[in-house]
Amino acid sequence: MESNLIGKNAIVTGGALGIGKETSLLLAKKGANVIVSDIKEEEGNLVVKEIQNFGGSATYVHCDVSLEEDIIQLTNHFINQNKRLDIMINNAGIANKPTFMHKVTTEVWNKLILLDLTSVFWCQKYATKLMLSDKKGGSIVNIASIAGLGASPSLGPYCVAKAGVIELTTTAALEVAKAGVRINAVCPGWTETAILDVAGERGKSAMEKNIPMGRLGKPSEVANLIAFLASDESSFITGSVYKIDGGTRS
Ligand SMILES: NC(=O)c1ccc[n+]([C@@H]2O[C@H](COP(=O)([O-])OP(=O)(O)OC[C@H]3O[C@@H](n4cnc5c(N)ncnc54)[C@H](O)[C@@H]3O)[C@@H](O)[C@H]2O)c1
């Protein structure tokens, strides 16, 4: 087992699949106690089992990030066991079905903003408060997207939400920098996970063609960057926004 997160307590939202799953596995391999949180209980428990099978420590906690009350309970999970929260990975998210902005319904807009932006505001807010309360700092990593850095036609609500996540990150990071709470954002480019299913096979191969490295990213590659930002190896990094996208220009 690698070891630079031994004894750290970490929460990963949307930890059952894709980037969240690979991040949960990697944090646990590095020695963290990981809460794999999701709405997909079966898949989340499979991740927990995989972690326990290699001797790691993990628990599944159900949390629908569109509900503030669920997030309050989730962020308090370690505190209720007299432990502290060291690492918060705000990863859960969805994409909208490709639609031009002038055709986006209010229902779709509200859902995307709630799930991809307001949820991160809540997760970041409650995790920050806990990390400030015992004056021992912590690391929060928000998963945005290259779609939040530039225009992606047909993905308007998603782009707006992810641009919001970037601003949420950089603003809050400066507010709590002196207190030792670090907040950074990761902007993956197109990565091989279920979230890309909304684009269909044709959409996916068009994405692939636009990536200078000629392939989609792997969730484990994104997890490597997230784990670095979560760890003390990145101790002088805060308020930063990292692209991981095979060279994609956005
Ligand atoms: N895959 C990509 O190309 C890509 C690119 C840029 C950014 N991202 C971002 O990475 C993050 C992870 O996405 P992914 O690609 O692994 O997708 P994914 O669909 O494989 O995983 C998303 C996870 O979020 C969970 N989730 C969905 N709604 C939820 C809710 N209401 N409450 C709690 N959990 C919920 C899902 O169950 C799933 O486990 C997202 O924020 C996404 O926007 C992905």
Short mmCIF file of C-alpha atoms and ligand atoms in Angstrom, two decimals:
data_model
loop_
_atom_site.label_atom_id
_atom_site.label_comp_id
_atom_site.label_asym_id
_atom_site.label_seq_id
_atom_site.Cartn_x
_atom_site.Cartn_y
_atom_site.Cartn_z
CA MET A 1 0.00 0.00 0.00
CA GLU A 2 1.27 3.51 -0.82
CA SER A 3 1.26 5.70 2.22
CA ASN A 4 1.05 9.47 1.95
CA LEU A 5 -2.55 9.64 3.22
CA ILE A 6 -2.28 7.26 6.17
CA GLY A 7 -4.81 8.15 8.85
CA LYS A 8 -6.50 10.92 6.83
CA ASN A 9 -10.30 10.92 6.71
CA ALA A 10 -11.74 11.58 3.27
CA ILE A 11 -15.18 11.92 1.69
CA VAL A 12 -15.80 11.42 -2.02
CA THR A 13 -19.21 12.42 -3.40
CA GLY A 14 -20.35 10.45 -6.43
CA GLY A 15 -17.84 7.80 -5.37
CA ALA A 16 -19.66 4.79 -6.83
CA LEU A 17 -18.66 5.16 -10.48
CA GLY A 18 -16.22 6.78 -12.88
CA ILE A 19 -13.79 9.39 -11.59
CA GLY A 20 -15.23 9.22 -8.06
CA LYS A 21 -14.77 5.46 -7.91
CA GLU A 22 -11.12 5.64 -9.06
CA THR A 23 -10.50 8.48 -6.60
CA SER A 24 -12.00 6.50 -3.71
CA LEU A 25 -9.82 3.49 -4.60
CA LEU A 26 -6.66 5.58 -4.89
CA LEU A 27 -7.17 7.56 -1.68
CA ALA A 28 -7.76 4.27 0.17
CA LYS A 29 -4.64 2.71 -1.43
CA LYS A 30 -2.68 5.67 -0.10
CA GLY A 31 -3.97 4.93 3.40
CA ALA A 32 -6.99 7.23 3.82
CA ASN A 33 -10.22 6.18 5.52
CA VAL A 34 -12.68 6.83 2.72
CA ILE A 35 -16.38 7.51 2.76
CA VAL A 36 -17.72 6.48 -0.61
CA SER A 37 -20.88 8.48 -0.97
CA ASP A 38 -23.46 8.29 -3.75
CA ILE A 39 -27.10 7.63 -4.57
CA LYS A 40 -26.15 4.30 -6.18
CA GLU A 41 -25.97 2.10 -3.11
CA GLU A 42 -25.14 -1.19 -4.83
CA GLU A 43 -22.27 0.23 -6.90
CA GLY A 44 -21.02 2.25 -3.91
CA ASN A 45 -20.91 -0.84 -1.72
CA LEU A 46 -18.96 -2.69 -4.44
CA VAL A 47 -16.30 0.04 -4.29
CA VAL A 48 -16.19 -0.33 -0.49
CA LYS A 49 -15.76 -4.10 -0.86
CA GLU A 50 -12.94 -3.63 -3.39
CA ILE A 51 -11.18 -1.30 -0.93
CA GLN A 52 -11.64 -3.70 1.98
CA ASN A 53 -10.34 -6.57 -0.17
CA PHE A 54 -6.94 -4.89 -0.46
CA GLY A 55 -6.91 -4.07 3.26
CA GLY A 56 -8.11 -0.47 2.97
CA SER A 57 -10.70 1.34 5.07
CA ALA A 58 -14.00 2.48 3.55
CA THR A 59 -17.68 2.94 4.36
CA TYR A 60 -20.62 3.66 2.06
CA VAL A 61 -22.84 6.60 3.03
CA HIS A 62 -25.92 7.46 0.99
CA CYS A 63 -26.00 11.15 0.04
CA ASP A 64 -28.08 12.81 -2.66
CA VAL A 65 -26.09 15.99 -3.29
CA SER A 66 -29.21 17.80 -4.46
CA LEU A 67 -30.39 17.76 -0.81
CA GLU A 68 -28.69 20.14 1.64
CA GLU A 69 -29.75 18.00 4.63
CA ASP A 70 -28.03 14.90 3.13
CA ILE A 71 -24.83 16.91 2.70
CA ILE A 72 -24.90 18.18 6.29
CA GLN A 73 -25.22 14.60 7.52
CA LEU A 74 -22.48 13.40 5.17
CA THR A 75 -19.93 16.04 6.14
CA ASN A 76 -20.64 15.32 9.83
CA HIS A 77 -20.02 11.60 9.44
CA PHE A 78 -16.45 11.55 10.80
CA ILE A 79 -17.22 14.24 13.40
CA ASN A 80 -19.99 12.04 14.84
CA GLN A 81 -17.29 9.41 15.42
CA ASN A 82 -14.99 11.92 17.13
CA LYS A 83 -12.72 12.04 14.10
CA ARG A 84 -11.92 15.01 11.90
CA LEU A 85 -12.58 15.60 8.22
CA ASP A 86 -9.26 16.04 6.37
CA ILE A 87 -10.23 15.70 2.71
CA MET A 88 -13.43 16.52 0.83
CA ILE A 89 -13.71 15.59 -2.85
CA ASN A 90 -16.76 17.24 -4.43
CA ASN A 91 -17.12 15.07 -7.50
CA ALA A 92 -20.80 14.08 -7.98
CA GLY A 93 -22.29 15.57 -11.12
CA ILE A 94 -24.40 15.06 -14.20
CA ALA A 95 -24.40 16.47 -17.75
CA ASN A 96 -27.35 17.88 -19.67
CA LYS A 97 -28.56 16.23 -22.87
CA PRO A 98 -27.05 18.27 -25.73
CA THR A 99 -29.40 21.23 -26.29
CA PHE A 100 -28.87 24.78 -27.54
CA MET A 101 -29.26 27.40 -24.81
CA HIS A 102 -32.38 28.96 -26.33
CA LYS A 103 -34.10 25.56 -26.12
CA VAL A 104 -33.10 24.68 -22.54
CA THR A 105 -36.18 24.34 -20.32
CA THR A 106 -36.31 25.93 -16.87
CA GLU A 107 -36.62 22.42 -15.42
CA VAL A 108 -33.36 21.25 -17.05
CA TRP A 109 -31.61 24.50 -16.10
CA ASN A 110 -32.66 24.26 -12.44
CA LYS A 111 -31.66 20.60 -12.21
CA LEU A 112 -28.18 21.17 -13.65
CA ILE A 113 -27.49 24.22 -11.50
CA LEU A 114 -28.71 22.41 -8.37
CA LEU A 115 -26.73 19.22 -8.99
CA ASP A 116 -23.55 20.62 -10.49
CA LEU A 117 -23.20 23.98 -8.73
CA THR A 118 -25.40 24.47 -5.64
CA SER A 119 -24.43 21.01 -4.39
CA VAL A 120 -20.73 21.93 -4.59
CA PHE A 121 -21.47 25.20 -2.76
CA TRP A 122 -23.10 23.18 0.07
CA CYS A 123 -20.37 20.49 0.19
CA GLN A 124 -17.62 23.11 0.19
CA LYS A 125 -19.41 25.28 2.77
CA TYR A 126 -20.02 22.55 5.35
CA ALA A 127 -16.61 20.91 4.85
CA THR A 128 -14.85 24.29 5.22
CA LYS A 129 -16.71 25.07 8.45
CA LEU A 130 -15.63 21.75 9.96
CA MET A 131 -12.03 22.14 8.82
CA LEU A 132 -11.89 25.66 10.30
CA SER A 133 -13.44 24.59 13.59
CA ASP A 134 -10.47 22.58 14.89
CA LYS A 135 -7.83 24.81 13.28
CA LYS A 136 -6.01 21.89 11.65
CA GLY A 137 -6.74 22.80 8.04
CA GLY A 138 -7.74 20.40 5.29
CA SER A 139 -7.98 19.96 1.55
CA ILE A 140 -11.07 20.36 -0.61
CA VAL A 141 -10.99 19.40 -4.29
CA ASN A 142 -13.88 20.47 -6.50
CA ILE A 143 -14.35 18.65 -9.79
CA ALA A 144 -15.22 21.22 -12.46
CA SER A 145 -14.59 20.62 -16.19
CA ILE A 146 -12.85 22.18 -19.17
CA ALA A 147 -16.45 23.00 -20.15
CA GLY A 148 -16.31 25.60 -17.37
CA LEU A 149 -13.31 27.31 -18.99
CA GLY A 150 -14.72 27.98 -22.45
CA ALA A 151 -17.76 27.61 -24.64
CA SER A 152 -19.06 24.10 -25.39
CA PRO A 153 -22.10 24.51 -27.66
CA SER A 154 -25.07 22.32 -26.61
CA LEU A 155 -23.70 21.93 -23.07
CA GLY A 156 -24.73 25.41 -21.88
CA PRO A 157 -26.18 24.62 -18.43
CA TYR A 158 -23.26 22.30 -17.69
CA CYS A 159 -20.72 24.96 -18.80
CA VAL A 160 -22.36 27.60 -16.61
CA ALA A 161 -22.47 25.32 -13.57
CA LYS A 162 -18.83 24.28 -13.98
CA ALA A 163 -17.70 27.90 -14.51
CA GLY A 164 -19.49 28.61 -11.24
CA VAL A 165 -17.60 25.79 -9.51
CA ILE A 166 -14.31 27.35 -10.62
CA GLU A 167 -15.29 30.75 -9.18
CA LEU A 168 -16.59 29.09 -5.99
CA THR A 169 -13.19 27.44 -5.62
CA THR A 170 -10.94 30.40 -6.28
CA THR A 171 -12.96 32.84 -4.16
CA ALA A 172 -13.37 30.62 -1.10
CA ALA A 173 -9.73 29.46 -1.29
CA LEU A 174 -8.48 33.01 -0.74
CA GLU A 175 -10.90 33.55 2.13
CA VAL A 176 -9.54 30.61 4.15
CA ALA A 177 -5.95 30.34 2.89
CA LYS A 178 -4.39 31.64 6.13
CA ALA A 179 -6.37 29.09 8.15
CA GLY A 180 -4.73 26.22 6.26
CA VAL A 181 -7.82 25.06 4.41
CA ARG A 182 -6.79 24.53 0.79
CA ILE A 183 -9.39 24.53 -1.99
CA ASN A 184 -8.53 23.64 -5.59
CA ALA A 185 -10.41 22.68 -8.73
CA VAL A 186 -9.72 19.99 -11.29
CA CYS A 187 -11.01 20.46 -14.83
CA PRO A 188 -11.06 17.15 -16.64
CA GLY A 189 -11.39 17.04 -20.38
CA TRP A 190 -13.47 14.27 -21.91
CA THR A 191 -12.89 11.18 -19.84
CA GLU A 192 -14.15 7.65 -20.49
CA THR A 193 -17.05 7.38 -18.00
CA ALA A 194 -20.83 6.91 -18.11
CA ILE A 195 -21.40 10.68 -18.05
CA LEU A 196 -20.42 10.80 -21.74
CA ASP A 197 -23.36 8.52 -22.63
CA VAL A 198 -25.52 11.65 -23.14
CA ALA A 199 -23.39 12.42 -26.21
CA GLY A 200 -23.92 9.02 -27.89
CA GLU A 201 -21.22 7.11 -29.81
CA ARG A 202 -20.98 9.73 -32.58
CA GLY A 203 -20.59 12.52 -30.05
CA LYS A 204 -17.89 10.56 -28.20
CA SER A 205 -15.83 9.94 -31.31
CA ALA A 206 -16.12 13.65 -32.24
CA MET A 207 -14.79 14.49 -28.75
CA GLU A 208 -11.94 12.05 -29.18
CA LYS A 209 -10.93 13.62 -32.50
CA ASN A 210 -10.64 17.02 -30.83
CA ILE A 211 -8.20 15.78 -28.20
CA PRO A 212 -4.58 16.37 -29.29
CA MET A 213 -3.47 13.15 -27.57
CA GLY A 214 -6.02 11.34 -29.72
CA ARG A 215 -7.90 9.55 -26.96
CA LEU A 216 -10.30 10.10 -24.08
CA GLY A 217 -8.87 10.40 -20.58
CA LYS A 218 -9.03 7.54 -18.11
CA PRO A 219 -10.76 8.11 -14.76
CA SER A 220 -7.65 6.75 -13.00
CA GLU A 221 -5.55 9.52 -14.63
CA VAL A 222 -7.89 12.18 -13.22
CA ALA A 223 -7.83 10.42 -9.83
CA ASN A 224 -4.02 10.78 -9.72
CA LEU A 225 -4.32 14.57 -9.92
CA ILE A 226 -7.14 14.68 -7.36
CA ALA A 227 -5.14 12.55 -4.91
CA PHE A 228 -2.10 14.82 -5.32
CA LEU A 229 -4.20 17.90 -4.51
CA ALA A 230 -5.78 16.11 -1.56
CA SER A 231 -2.41 15.23 -0.06
CA ASP A 232 0.24 17.26 1.75
CA GLU A 233 2.45 16.89 -1.34
CA SER A 234 0.51 19.90 -2.68
CA SER A 235 0.81 21.86 0.59
CA PHE A 236 1.60 25.23 -1.09
CA ILE A 237 -1.20 24.97 -3.65
CA THR A 238 -4.55 26.65 -3.10
CA GLY A 239 -7.05 28.53 -5.26
CA SER A 240 -5.66 26.79 -8.33
CA VAL A 241 -7.50 25.34 -11.29
CA TYR A 242 -5.92 22.38 -13.09
CA LYS A 243 -6.82 21.15 -16.57
CA ILE A 244 -6.28 17.45 -17.27
CA ASP A 245 -7.36 16.97 -20.84
CA GLY A 246 -4.75 15.49 -23.21
CA GLY A 247 -3.88 18.97 -24.46
CA THR A 248 -7.41 20.10 -25.41
CA ARG A 249 -7.65 23.87 -26.07
CA SER A 250 -10.72 25.41 -24.46
N1 LIG B 1 -16.20 12.16 -17.78
C1 LIG B 1 -15.93 13.35 -18.28
O1 LIG B 1 -15.68 13.50 -19.49
C2 LIG B 1 -15.89 14.55 -17.38
C3 LIG B 1 -15.30 15.71 -17.90
C4 LIG B 1 -15.25 16.83 -17.10
C5 LIG B 1 -15.77 16.80 -15.82
N2 LIG B 1 -16.33 15.66 -15.33
C6 LIG B 1 -16.89 15.71 -13.99
O2 LIG B 1 -16.38 14.64 -13.21
C7 LIG B 1 -17.32 14.33 -12.18
C8 LIG B 1 -17.53 12.82 -12.15
O3 LIG B 1 -18.17 12.42 -13.35
P1 LIG B 1 -17.87 11.04 -14.09
O4 LIG B 1 -17.34 11.37 -15.42
O5 LIG B 1 -17.10 10.14 -13.21
O6 LIG B 1 -19.36 10.55 -14.31
P2 LIG B 1 -20.15 9.25 -13.79
O7 LIG B 1 -21.52 9.40 -14.34
O8 LIG B 1 -19.37 8.02 -14.11
O9 LIG B 1 -20.15 9.42 -12.22
C9 LIG B 1 -20.93 10.38 -11.58
C10 LIG B 1 -21.26 9.88 -10.19
O10 LIG B 1 -22.09 10.86 -9.56
C11 LIG B 1 -23.18 10.18 -8.95
N3 LIG B 1 -24.33 11.06 -8.81
C12 LIG B 1 -25.18 11.52 -9.80
N4 LIG B 1 -26.17 12.25 -9.25
C13 LIG B 1 -25.94 12.26 -7.90
C14 LIG B 1 -26.62 12.83 -6.80
N5 LIG B 1 -27.76 13.53 -6.95
N6 LIG B 1 -26.10 12.66 -5.57
C15 LIG B 1 -24.96 11.94 -5.39
N7 LIG B 1 -24.29 11.35 -6.38
C16 LIG B 1 -24.78 11.51 -7.64
C17 LIG B 1 -23.47 9.03 -9.89
O11 LIG B 1 -24.27 8.03 -9.28
C18 LIG B 1 -22.07 8.57 -10.24
O12 LIG B 1 -21.56 7.65 -9.30
C19 LIG B 1 -18.59 15.13 -12.50
O13 LIG B 1 -18.64 16.28 -11.68
C20 LIG B 1 -18.39 15.52 -13.95
O14 LIG B 1 -19.09 16.68 -14.29
C21 LIG B 1 -16.40 14.54 -16.10
#
